[in-house]
Amino acid sequence: MKHTDIQVLRSDASYIGTEVTVCGWVRTSRDSKNVAFLELNDGTSLKHLQIVLDKETMPDVSAYMPIGTSLKVVGTLVASERNVVEINAKEVTVLGVCPGEYPLQKKRHTLEFLRTIPHLRVRTNTFNAIFRVRSVMASAIHRYFQERNYVYVNTPLITASDCEGAGEMFKVTTIGYSEDYKNAEEYYAADFFGKRAGLSVSGQLEGEMAATAFGKIYTFGPSFRAENSNTPRHVAEFWHVEPEVAFAELDDIIEIAEEMIKYIISAVMEECPEELEFFEKFFEAGLRDKLTSVVENEFKVLDYTEAIEILEKADVDFKYPVSWGCDLQTEHERYITEQVFKKPVFVTNYPKDIKSFYMKQNPDGKTVAATDLLVPGVGEIIGCSEREADLDKLLSAMNERGMNLEDYADYLDLRRFGSVPHSGFGLGFERIIMYVTGVANIRDVQLFPRTVGGIR
Ligand code: 4AD
Ligand code: MG
């Protein structure tokens, strides 16, 4: 069907005065005695295109009026003071009718209501803006790494090893457990892969294998977590950006993470000005100033031990008490980024007992060379570390955790054959989208969020 995108007509003045064809859905309509107006949106632009119908040549416009009706319109594009451009229609064809029970009649619905109609909520301005930003950010992430000669690798989604060791793996199976099996081992042996398998929580372990061959790699794909946490920041299926860099220590990877975040935020500021204006109006006051300040200023790097001191001195009644050795809860993370530093903060050198087995052990014997990047409003968006490159130290960390070394034989080989210092991080794609748009619930930055007890 030959037609021109509304985005193109709104931005290319050479179409003015010519006859054009547009297709789209009616967003609003107004009928009066001599003329009728339609606001048409085809999804290519946040802004609609006004269609003017002259009742003298088109006496019956009733079929074009219902909200949600899909139309093809032929007419002349004219400059308009209020709307930049509009179309004086010559010919209108109804592509699909839309009866009055269409749920998107009102101008503004709550996000909660829209979550009940995920297949239709994408037609609203809010979701148009969110998904354009999401797409631009995905492209910017690839550009950032590609311009710096990283190799994009796709790590397996079905895996037999649990990277984070937090017991949050979804099981992958083709058979149900039955009493016929003597024990779990026999059951897994009879299953598709002949051993226990699950959906990957992170591509890191395989990413490290690729990085110790190609030097610099990144993955960008889904990760799965069977976490029973019904929060505005957790989903069971999220998109994960995971670079892994050989010959990089913690300081080096922190530099890369900061540069990458600034790069992708700059890309959104440049490519999505209308969307950011929209988010600032409806979601977060001062959003664009915040993003400018993120791009222009250095992130704070704060030692975990200092963070604990700050929290212990804070005049705040935290729900979870603070002492050295405790994991930081959302309330603590928020206090540090929102009240104290008011900008992104890398908290470094966490106690080894609250972090993963693969993190490089510091000489103090108590902490690991790890960092989380915390941002105001969202909390943790990046989990990062230098990896333990020493075979004996890695083995002792795994033994302390009672891990089955056989499942990690390939991973351990990396420390036996030409081991090198290397580091990497995982950026939660939805979390950074929340930060950039000001949208507060992760369920609203995915097409079909998967959460505990919720799937469709
Ligand atoms: O901190 P995490 O668990 O780190 C890892 O998985 C490392 N293996 C990454 C690496 O070093 N390659 O997860 C990384 C990030 C978190 O900071 C968060 O942004 C996001 O992934 N994330 C989630 N996002 C949405 N829903 C969930 N349930 C998430 N769990 C983690
Ligand atoms: Mg983490």
mmCIF file of C-alpha atoms in Angstrom, residues 74-450:
data_model
loop_
_atom_site.group_PDB
_atom_site.id
_atom_site.type_symbol
_atom_site.label_atom_id
_atom_site.label_comp_id
_atom_site.label_asym_id
_atom_site.label_seq_id
_atom_site.Cartn_x
_atom_site.Cartn_y
_atom_site.Cartn_z
ATOM 1 C CA VAL A 74 -5.456 10.943 0.038
ATOM 2 C CA GLY A 75 -5.201 14.710 -0.033
ATOM 3 C CA THR A 76 -3.044 17.817 -0.268
ATOM 4 C CA LEU A 77 -0.498 18.501 2.444
ATOM 5 C CA VAL A 78 -0.683 22.149 3.515
ATOM 6 C CA ALA A 79 1.290 24.200 5.996
ATOM 7 C CA SER A 80 -0.618 25.005 9.170
ATOM 8 C CA GLU A 81 0.279 27.458 11.880
ATOM 9 C CA ARG A 82 -1.000 25.296 14.729
ATOM 10 C CA ASN A 83 -0.134 21.835 13.482
ATOM 11 C CA VAL A 84 2.967 22.444 11.312
ATOM 12 C CA VAL A 85 1.199 20.585 8.494
ATOM 13 C CA GLU A 86 -2.238 19.132 7.847
ATOM 14 C CA ILE A 87 -4.064 17.402 5.011
ATOM 15 C CA ASN A 88 -7.024 18.700 3.071
ATOM 16 C CA ALA A 89 -8.620 15.366 2.293
ATOM 17 C CA LYS A 90 -9.803 14.418 -1.196
ATOM 18 C CA GLU A 91 -10.542 10.772 -0.665
ATOM 19 C CA VAL A 92 -10.925 8.686 2.506
ATOM 20 C CA THR A 93 -11.113 4.871 2.674
ATOM 21 C CA VAL A 94 -12.042 2.962 5.822
ATOM 22 C CA LEU A 95 -9.554 0.103 6.270
ATOM 23 C CA GLY A 96 -11.044 -1.223 9.501
ATOM 24 C CA VAL A 97 -14.011 -0.115 11.577
ATOM 25 C CA CYS A 98 -13.715 0.330 15.332
ATOM 26 C CA PRO A 99 -16.854 -0.033 17.449
ATOM 27 C CA GLY A 100 -17.547 1.993 20.576
ATOM 28 C CA GLU A 101 -16.392 -0.755 22.958
ATOM 29 C CA TYR A 102 -12.779 -0.004 21.955
ATOM 30 C CA PRO A 103 -11.205 0.636 25.372
ATOM 31 C CA LEU A 104 -9.012 3.585 24.399
ATOM 32 C CA GLN A 105 -11.740 6.214 24.139
ATOM 33 C CA LYS A 106 -10.576 8.566 26.857
ATOM 34 C CA LYS A 107 -7.561 10.804 26.383
ATOM 35 C CA ARG A 108 -5.658 9.644 29.469
ATOM 36 C CA HIS A 109 -5.943 6.285 31.152
ATOM 37 C CA THR A 110 -4.001 5.174 34.210
ATOM 38 C CA LEU A 111 -0.974 2.965 33.657
ATOM 39 C CA GLU A 112 -2.642 0.375 35.902
ATOM 40 C CA PHE A 113 -5.648 0.180 33.596
ATOM 41 C CA LEU A 114 -3.438 0.067 30.514
ATOM 42 C CA ARG A 115 -1.567 -2.942 31.962
ATOM 43 C CA THR A 116 -4.807 -4.915 31.616
ATOM 44 C CA ILE A 117 -4.759 -4.376 27.835
ATOM 45 C CA PRO A 118 -1.098 -4.848 26.813
ATOM 46 C CA HIS A 119 -2.061 -5.581 23.198
ATOM 47 C CA LEU A 120 -3.772 -2.197 22.858
ATOM 48 C CA ARG A 121 -1.897 0.071 25.274
ATOM 49 C CA VAL A 122 0.968 0.260 22.733
ATOM 50 C CA ARG A 123 -1.304 2.503 20.654
ATOM 51 C CA THR A 124 -1.233 5.272 23.257
ATOM 52 C CA ASN A 125 1.128 8.260 23.208
ATOM 53 C CA THR A 126 2.869 7.023 26.353
ATOM 54 C CA PHE A 127 3.798 3.680 24.881
ATOM 55 C CA ASN A 128 4.665 5.188 21.523
ATOM 56 C CA ALA A 129 7.210 7.372 23.319
ATOM 57 C CA ILE A 130 8.541 4.567 25.563
ATOM 58 C CA PHE A 131 9.082 2.134 22.723
ATOM 59 C CA ARG A 132 10.717 4.662 20.427
ATOM 60 C CA VAL A 133 13.182 5.509 23.213
ATOM 61 C CA ARG A 134 13.703 1.805 23.874
ATOM 62 C CA SER A 135 14.498 1.213 20.206
ATOM 63 C CA VAL A 136 16.856 4.192 19.954
ATOM 64 C CA MET A 137 18.651 3.026 23.113
ATOM 65 C CA ALA A 138 19.090 -0.504 21.767
ATOM 66 C CA SER A 139 20.623 0.893 18.620
ATOM 67 C CA ALA A 140 22.908 3.220 20.623
ATOM 68 C CA ILE A 141 24.129 0.303 22.757
ATOM 69 C CA HIS A 142 25.117 -1.649 19.665
ATOM 70 C CA ARG A 143 26.757 1.447 18.186
ATOM 71 C CA TYR A 144 28.750 2.136 21.343
ATOM 72 C CA PHE A 145 30.291 -1.335 21.366
ATOM 73 C CA GLN A 146 30.600 -1.753 17.611
ATOM 74 C CA GLU A 147 32.437 1.567 17.228
ATOM 75 C CA ARG A 148 34.939 0.287 19.807
ATOM 76 C CA ASN A 149 35.523 -3.045 18.092
ATOM 77 C CA TYR A 150 33.717 -5.318 20.557
ATOM 78 C CA VAL A 151 32.424 -8.620 19.147
ATOM 79 C CA TYR A 152 28.671 -9.106 19.619
ATOM 80 C CA VAL A 153 28.088 -12.671 20.804
ATOM 81 C CA ASN A 154 24.864 -14.526 21.537
ATOM 82 C CA THR A 155 25.218 -16.682 24.615
ATOM 83 C CA PRO A 156 22.873 -19.654 25.148
ATOM 84 C CA LEU A 157 19.541 -19.082 26.819
ATOM 85 C CA ILE A 158 19.281 -22.698 27.942
ATOM 86 C CA THR A 159 22.112 -23.559 30.301
ATOM 87 C CA ALA A 160 23.219 -26.160 32.819
ATOM 88 C CA SER A 161 25.118 -23.719 35.076
ATOM 89 C CA ASP A 162 23.694 -21.047 37.347
ATOM 90 C CA CYS A 163 25.788 -17.894 36.972
ATOM 91 C CA GLU A 164 24.516 -16.004 39.996
ATOM 92 C CA GLY A 165 24.052 -19.080 42.185
ATOM 93 C CA ALA A 166 21.004 -17.511 43.771
ATOM 94 C CA GLY A 167 18.673 -20.387 42.955
ATOM 95 C CA GLU A 168 16.591 -18.241 40.663
ATOM 96 C CA MET A 169 16.691 -20.420 37.561
ATOM 97 C CA PHE A 170 13.573 -21.484 35.705
ATOM 98 C CA LYS A 171 13.752 -25.184 34.991
ATOM 99 C CA VAL A 172 13.701 -26.366 31.355
ATOM 100 C CA THR A 173 12.128 -29.786 31.026
ATOM 101 C CA THR A 174 10.103 -31.890 28.601
ATOM 102 C CA ILE A 175 8.948 -34.443 31.153
ATOM 103 C CA GLY A 176 7.113 -34.179 34.439
ATOM 104 C CA TYR A 177 8.507 -35.589 37.648
ATOM 105 C CA SER A 178 6.817 -38.782 38.749
ATOM 106 C CA GLU A 179 7.133 -41.295 41.559
ATOM 107 C CA ASP A 180 8.633 -43.744 39.047
ATOM 108 C CA TYR A 181 12.000 -42.020 39.377
ATOM 109 C CA LYS A 182 14.059 -43.206 42.325
ATOM 110 C CA ASN A 183 15.602 -39.776 42.881
ATOM 111 C CA ALA A 184 16.129 -36.370 41.323
ATOM 112 C CA GLU A 185 19.286 -37.509 39.564
ATOM 113 C CA GLU A 186 17.472 -40.295 37.754
ATOM 114 C CA TYR A 187 14.725 -37.908 36.777
ATOM 115 C CA TYR A 188 17.142 -35.368 35.309
ATOM 116 C CA ALA A 189 19.000 -38.168 33.492
ATOM 117 C CA ALA A 190 15.765 -39.135 31.751
ATOM 118 C CA ASP A 191 15.044 -35.554 30.717
ATOM 119 C CA PHE A 192 15.796 -33.913 27.347
ATOM 120 C CA PHE A 193 19.402 -32.909 28.026
ATOM 121 C CA GLY A 194 20.204 -35.805 30.333
ATOM 122 C CA LYS A 195 20.920 -33.376 33.115
ATOM 123 C CA ARG A 196 19.276 -30.533 34.941
ATOM 124 C CA ALA A 197 18.865 -27.482 32.696
ATOM 125 C CA GLY A 198 17.394 -24.037 33.104
ATOM 126 C CA LEU A 199 16.925 -20.616 31.521
ATOM 127 C CA SER A 200 20.030 -18.478 31.841
ATOM 128 C CA VAL A 201 20.066 -15.718 34.464
ATOM 129 C CA SER A 202 23.112 -14.135 32.790
ATOM 130 C CA GLY A 203 25.355 -14.763 29.790
ATOM 131 C CA GLN A 204 28.439 -13.852 31.791
ATOM 132 C CA LEU A 205 30.077 -17.263 32.131
ATOM 133 C CA GLU A 206 29.962 -17.917 28.394
ATOM 134 C CA GLY A 207 30.776 -14.240 27.806
ATOM 135 C CA GLU A 208 34.024 -14.719 29.717
ATOM 136 C CA MET A 209 34.890 -17.641 27.440
ATOM 137 C CA ALA A 210 34.362 -15.455 24.374
ATOM 138 C CA ALA A 211 36.272 -12.516 25.906
ATOM 139 C CA THR A 212 39.299 -14.689 26.588
ATOM 140 C CA ALA A 213 39.317 -15.421 22.851
ATOM 141 C CA PHE A 214 38.166 -12.175 21.199
ATOM 142 C CA GLY A 215 39.380 -9.709 23.829
ATOM 143 C CA LYS A 216 36.259 -7.570 24.033
ATOM 144 C CA ILE A 217 32.727 -8.882 23.658
ATOM 145 C CA TYR A 218 29.203 -7.917 24.558
ATOM 146 C CA THR A 219 25.911 -9.725 24.701
ATOM 147 C CA PHE A 220 22.493 -8.127 24.422
ATOM 148 C CA GLY A 221 19.631 -10.514 24.981
ATOM 149 C CA PRO A 222 17.110 -11.808 27.455
ATOM 150 C CA SER A 223 17.902 -13.148 30.935
ATOM 151 C CA PHE A 224 15.416 -14.947 33.153
ATOM 152 C CA ARG A 225 14.958 -14.814 36.910
ATOM 153 C CA ALA A 226 12.469 -16.852 38.884
ATOM 154 C CA GLU A 227 12.666 -14.267 41.666
ATOM 155 C CA ASN A 228 9.630 -14.094 43.837
ATOM 156 C CA SER A 229 9.849 -10.316 44.101
ATOM 157 C CA ASN A 230 6.809 -8.371 43.129
ATOM 158 C CA THR A 231 8.428 -4.939 42.936
ATOM 159 C CA PRO A 232 8.296 -2.119 40.377
ATOM 160 C CA ARG A 233 11.878 -3.031 39.369
ATOM 161 C CA HIS A 234 11.776 -6.814 38.875
ATOM 162 C CA VAL A 235 10.478 -8.921 36.025
ATOM 163 C CA ALA A 236 11.004 -12.604 35.313
ATOM 164 C CA GLU A 237 12.275 -11.879 31.782
ATOM 165 C CA PHE A 238 14.453 -8.842 31.191
ATOM 166 C CA TRP A 239 16.952 -7.693 28.579
ATOM 167 C CA HIS A 240 20.546 -7.745 29.639
ATOM 168 C CA VAL A 241 23.567 -5.953 28.177
ATOM 169 C CA GLU A 242 26.748 -7.753 29.231
ATOM 170 C CA PRO A 243 30.164 -6.613 28.046
ATOM 171 C CA GLU A 244 33.193 -8.654 29.085
ATOM 172 C CA VAL A 245 36.689 -7.272 28.632
ATOM 173 C CA ALA A 246 40.021 -9.103 28.839
ATOM 174 C CA PHE A 247 42.993 -7.276 30.378
ATOM 175 C CA ALA A 248 40.621 -4.949 32.274
ATOM 176 C CA GLU A 249 40.631 -4.391 36.045
ATOM 177 C CA LEU A 250 37.837 -2.928 38.151
ATOM 178 C CA ASP A 251 38.849 0.712 37.474
ATOM 179 C CA ASP A 252 38.910 0.076 33.733
ATOM 180 C CA ILE A 253 35.458 -1.491 33.605
ATOM 181 C CA ILE A 254 34.002 1.322 35.750
ATOM 182 C CA GLU A 255 35.309 3.801 33.181
ATOM 183 C CA ILE A 256 33.717 1.802 30.353
ATOM 184 C CA ALA A 257 30.374 1.554 32.160
ATOM 185 C CA GLU A 258 30.251 5.301 32.799
ATOM 186 C CA GLU A 259 31.200 6.138 29.225
ATOM 187 C CA MET A 260 28.587 3.741 27.828
ATOM 188 C CA ILE A 261 25.784 5.131 30.012
ATOM 189 C CA LYS A 262 26.665 8.677 28.942
ATOM 190 C CA TYR A 263 26.818 7.633 25.294
ATOM 191 C CA ILE A 264 23.364 6.074 25.255
ATOM 192 C CA ILE A 265 21.769 8.918 27.201
ATOM 193 C CA SER A 266 23.280 11.433 24.762
ATOM 194 C CA ALA A 267 21.858 9.437 21.865
ATOM 195 C CA VAL A 268 18.341 9.601 23.333
ATOM 196 C CA MET A 269 18.688 13.348 23.979
ATOM 197 C CA GLU A 270 19.697 13.881 20.384
ATOM 198 C CA GLU A 271 17.284 11.502 18.668
ATOM 199 C CA CYS A 272 14.178 11.699 20.858
ATOM 200 C CA PRO A 273 13.576 15.370 21.787
ATOM 201 C CA GLU A 274 9.770 15.156 21.409
ATOM 202 C CA GLU A 275 9.604 12.003 23.521
ATOM 203 C CA LEU A 276 11.733 13.524 26.307
ATOM 204 C CA GLU A 277 9.556 16.624 26.317
ATOM 205 C CA PHE A 278 6.552 14.329 26.694
ATOM 206 C CA PHE A 279 8.108 12.380 29.585
ATOM 207 C CA GLU A 280 9.089 15.581 31.326
ATOM 208 C CA LYS A 281 5.517 16.844 31.077
ATOM 209 C CA PHE A 282 3.773 13.678 32.249
ATOM 210 C CA PHE A 283 6.315 11.569 34.190
ATOM 211 C CA GLU A 284 9.271 13.420 35.695
ATOM 212 C CA ALA A 285 9.668 17.177 36.182
ATOM 213 C CA GLY A 286 13.189 18.321 35.338
ATOM 214 C CA LEU A 287 13.958 15.145 33.391
ATOM 215 C CA ARG A 288 16.020 16.798 30.652
ATOM 216 C CA ASP A 289 18.133 18.776 33.115
ATOM 217 C CA LYS A 290 18.778 15.557 34.995
ATOM 218 C CA LEU A 291 19.960 13.795 31.831
ATOM 219 C CA THR A 292 22.155 16.735 30.817
ATOM 220 C CA SER A 293 23.739 16.722 34.233
ATOM 221 C CA VAL A 294 24.373 12.958 34.039
ATOM 222 C CA VAL A 295 26.149 13.375 30.716
ATOM 223 C CA GLU A 296 28.199 16.383 31.823
ATOM 224 C CA ASN A 297 29.342 15.313 35.294
ATOM 225 C CA GLU A 298 31.466 12.538 36.698
ATOM 226 C CA PHE A 299 29.733 9.707 38.495
ATOM 227 C CA LYS A 300 30.573 9.253 42.163
ATOM 228 C CA VAL A 301 32.712 6.250 43.151
ATOM 229 C CA LEU A 302 32.069 5.273 46.768
ATOM 230 C CA ASP A 303 33.612 2.443 48.748
ATOM 231 C CA TYR A 304 31.040 0.119 50.339
ATOM 232 C CA THR A 305 32.653 0.703 53.743
ATOM 233 C CA GLU A 306 32.174 4.462 53.347
ATOM 234 C CA ALA A 307 28.614 3.915 52.190
ATOM 235 C CA ILE A 308 27.922 2.005 55.408
ATOM 236 C CA GLU A 309 29.435 4.842 57.464
ATOM 237 C CA ILE A 310 27.199 7.362 55.698
ATOM 238 C CA LEU A 311 24.128 5.206 56.291
ATOM 239 C CA GLU A 312 24.980 4.621 59.948
ATOM 240 C CA LYS A 313 25.269 8.373 60.490
ATOM 241 C CA ALA A 314 22.094 9.169 58.544
ATOM 242 C CA ASP A 315 19.256 10.674 60.486
ATOM 243 C CA VAL A 316 16.761 8.266 58.937
ATOM 244 C CA ASP A 317 14.741 5.427 60.413
ATOM 245 C CA PHE A 318 15.595 2.661 57.949
ATOM 246 C CA LYS A 319 13.364 -0.408 57.928
ATOM 247 C CA TYR A 320 16.445 -2.613 57.474
ATOM 248 C CA PRO A 321 19.191 -1.815 60.005
ATOM 249 C CA VAL A 322 22.652 -1.102 58.626
ATOM 250 C CA SER A 323 25.984 -2.561 59.662
ATOM 251 C CA TRP A 324 29.157 -3.583 57.859
ATOM 252 C CA GLY A 325 28.491 -6.841 56.027
ATOM 253 C CA CYS A 326 24.822 -6.243 55.242
ATOM 254 C CA ASP A 327 23.494 -6.073 51.705
ATOM 255 C CA LEU A 328 22.207 -2.660 50.670
ATOM 256 C CA GLN A 329 18.420 -2.530 50.461
ATOM 257 C CA THR A 330 16.530 -0.290 48.065
ATOM 258 C CA GLU A 331 15.921 2.261 50.852
ATOM 259 C CA HIS A 332 19.685 2.493 51.464
ATOM 260 C CA GLU A 333 20.529 2.741 47.778
ATOM 261 C CA ARG A 334 17.966 5.475 47.347
ATOM 262 C CA TYR A 335 19.243 7.437 50.324
ATOM 263 C CA ILE A 336 22.781 7.391 48.931
ATOM 264 C CA THR A 337 21.903 8.385 45.363
ATOM 265 C CA GLU A 338 18.884 10.610 45.994
ATOM 266 C CA GLN A 339 19.667 12.346 49.273
ATOM 267 C CA VAL A 340 23.443 12.362 49.554
ATOM 268 C CA PHE A 341 24.996 12.515 46.071
ATOM 269 C CA LYS A 342 21.976 13.232 43.824
ATOM 270 C CA LYS A 343 23.657 11.495 40.908
ATOM 271 C CA PRO A 344 24.780 8.038 39.744
ATOM 272 C CA VAL A 345 27.010 6.317 42.299
ATOM 273 C CA PHE A 346 29.291 3.297 41.855
ATOM 274 C CA VAL A 347 29.448 1.513 45.213
ATOM 275 C CA THR A 348 32.638 -0.581 45.195
ATOM 276 C CA ASN A 349 34.317 -3.364 47.163
ATOM 277 C CA TYR A 350 31.374 -5.157 48.717
ATOM 278 C CA PRO A 351 31.827 -7.829 51.402
ATOM 279 C CA LYS A 352 32.575 -11.104 49.654
ATOM 280 C CA ASP A 353 29.886 -13.025 51.536
ATOM 281 C CA ILE A 354 27.005 -11.097 49.944
ATOM 282 C CA LYS A 355 28.368 -11.284 46.399
ATOM 283 C CA SER A 356 28.876 -13.936 43.706
ATOM 284 C CA PHE A 357 31.543 -16.642 43.595
ATOM 285 C CA TYR A 358 33.286 -15.341 40.457
ATOM 286 C CA MET A 359 34.282 -11.920 41.812
ATOM 287 C CA LYS A 360 37.937 -11.103 42.364
ATOM 288 C CA GLN A 361 38.906 -11.352 46.001
ATOM 289 C CA ASN A 362 40.630 -8.263 47.360
ATOM 290 C CA PRO A 363 43.877 -8.535 49.361
ATOM 291 C CA ASP A 364 41.994 -7.612 52.572
ATOM 292 C CA GLY A 365 40.415 -11.094 52.523
ATOM 293 C CA LYS A 366 36.991 -9.579 53.275
ATOM 294 C CA THR A 367 35.841 -7.782 50.153
ATOM 295 C CA VAL A 368 35.605 -8.344 46.406
ATOM 296 C CA ALA A 369 36.425 -6.057 43.453
ATOM 297 C CA ALA A 370 32.786 -5.556 42.557
ATOM 298 C CA THR A 371 30.584 -2.546 42.031
ATOM 299 C CA ASP A 372 26.908 -1.765 41.599
ATOM 300 C CA LEU A 373 25.876 1.380 39.773
ATOM 301 C CA LEU A 374 23.017 3.033 41.651
ATOM 302 C CA VAL A 375 20.921 5.845 40.197
ATOM 303 C CA PRO A 376 18.292 8.125 41.746
ATOM 304 C CA GLY A 377 14.732 6.900 41.344
ATOM 305 C CA VAL A 378 15.605 3.385 40.215
ATOM 306 C CA GLY A 379 18.433 2.041 42.390
ATOM 307 C CA GLU A 380 20.767 -0.577 40.912
ATOM 308 C CA ILE A 381 21.026 -0.530 37.132
ATOM 309 C CA ILE A 382 24.410 -2.258 36.727
ATOM 310 C CA GLY A 383 26.060 -5.181 38.523
ATOM 311 C CA CYS A 384 29.785 -5.265 37.764
ATOM 312 C CA SER A 385 33.041 -6.866 38.834
ATOM 313 C CA GLU A 386 36.547 -7.843 38.064
ATOM 314 C CA ARG A 387 36.576 -11.637 37.801
ATOM 315 C CA GLU A 388 38.683 -13.928 39.960
ATOM 316 C CA ALA A 389 41.453 -14.999 37.594
ATOM 317 C CA ASP A 390 43.326 -17.196 40.071
ATOM 318 C CA LEU A 391 42.283 -20.848 39.895
ATOM 319 C CA ASP A 392 42.911 -21.680 43.552
ATOM 320 C CA LYS A 393 41.080 -18.645 44.881
ATOM 321 C CA LEU A 394 38.155 -19.315 42.557
ATOM 322 C CA LEU A 395 38.004 -22.950 43.644
ATOM 323 C CA SER A 396 37.963 -21.987 47.290
ATOM 324 C CA ALA A 397 35.124 -19.490 46.731
ATOM 325 C CA MET A 398 33.122 -22.170 44.933
ATOM 326 C CA ASN A 399 33.814 -24.778 47.589
ATOM 327 C CA GLU A 400 32.770 -22.343 50.316
ATOM 328 C CA ARG A 401 29.438 -22.068 48.537
ATOM 329 C CA GLY A 402 29.092 -25.812 48.112
ATOM 330 C CA MET A 403 28.943 -25.543 44.313
ATOM 331 C CA ASN A 404 29.169 -28.582 42.059
ATOM 332 C CA LEU A 405 32.532 -28.052 40.341
ATOM 333 C CA GLU A 406 31.711 -30.473 37.521
ATOM 334 C CA ASP A 407 29.031 -28.111 36.216
ATOM 335 C CA TYR A 408 31.676 -25.383 35.906
ATOM 336 C CA ALA A 409 34.531 -27.422 34.403
ATOM 337 C CA ASP A 410 34.661 -25.295 31.213
ATOM 338 C CA TYR A 411 34.643 -22.085 33.233
ATOM 339 C CA LEU A 412 37.466 -23.301 35.442
ATOM 340 C CA ASP A 413 39.529 -24.177 32.348
ATOM 341 C CA LEU A 414 39.773 -20.431 31.589
ATOM 342 C CA ARG A 415 41.890 -20.088 34.749
ATOM 343 C CA ARG A 416 44.067 -23.039 33.761
ATOM 344 C CA PHE A 417 44.851 -22.033 30.189
ATOM 345 C CA GLY A 418 46.313 -18.534 29.901
ATOM 346 C CA SER A 419 44.265 -16.845 32.616
ATOM 347 C CA VAL A 420 44.141 -13.030 32.412
ATOM 348 C CA PRO A 421 42.706 -10.226 34.511
ATOM 349 C CA HIS A 422 39.271 -9.492 33.062
ATOM 350 C CA SER A 423 36.112 -7.655 34.028
ATOM 351 C CA GLY A 424 32.559 -7.181 32.921
ATOM 352 C CA PHE A 425 29.151 -5.927 33.890
ATOM 353 C CA GLY A 426 25.458 -6.486 33.382
ATOM 354 C CA LEU A 427 23.195 -3.548 32.597
ATOM 355 C CA GLY A 428 19.469 -4.118 33.055
ATOM 356 C CA PHE A 429 18.042 -2.649 29.841
ATOM 357 C CA GLU A 430 14.607 -1.976 31.323
ATOM 358 C CA ARG A 431 16.146 -0.314 34.382
ATOM 359 C CA ILE A 432 18.039 2.234 32.282
ATOM 360 C CA ILE A 433 14.908 2.873 30.206
ATOM 361 C CA MET A 434 13.086 3.666 33.460
ATOM 362 C CA TYR A 435 15.854 6.065 34.445
ATOM 363 C CA VAL A 436 15.876 7.853 31.086
ATOM 364 C CA THR A 437 12.090 8.160 30.744
ATOM 365 C CA GLY A 438 11.059 8.674 34.360
ATOM 366 C CA VAL A 439 8.578 5.782 34.033
ATOM 367 C CA ALA A 440 8.485 4.302 37.531
ATOM 368 C CA ASN A 441 7.247 0.747 36.931
ATOM 369 C CA ILE A 442 9.240 -1.794 34.921
ATOM 370 C CA ARG A 443 5.966 -3.341 33.709
ATOM 371 C CA ASP A 444 5.452 -0.248 31.577
ATOM 372 C CA VAL A 445 8.697 -0.397 29.606
ATOM 373 C CA GLN A 446 8.199 -3.895 28.170
ATOM 374 C CA LEU A 447 5.638 -5.041 25.607
ATOM 375 C CA PHE A 448 4.470 -8.052 27.616
ATOM 376 C CA PRO A 449 6.004 -8.077 31.105
ATOM 377 C CA ARG A 450 6.357 -11.454 32.813
#
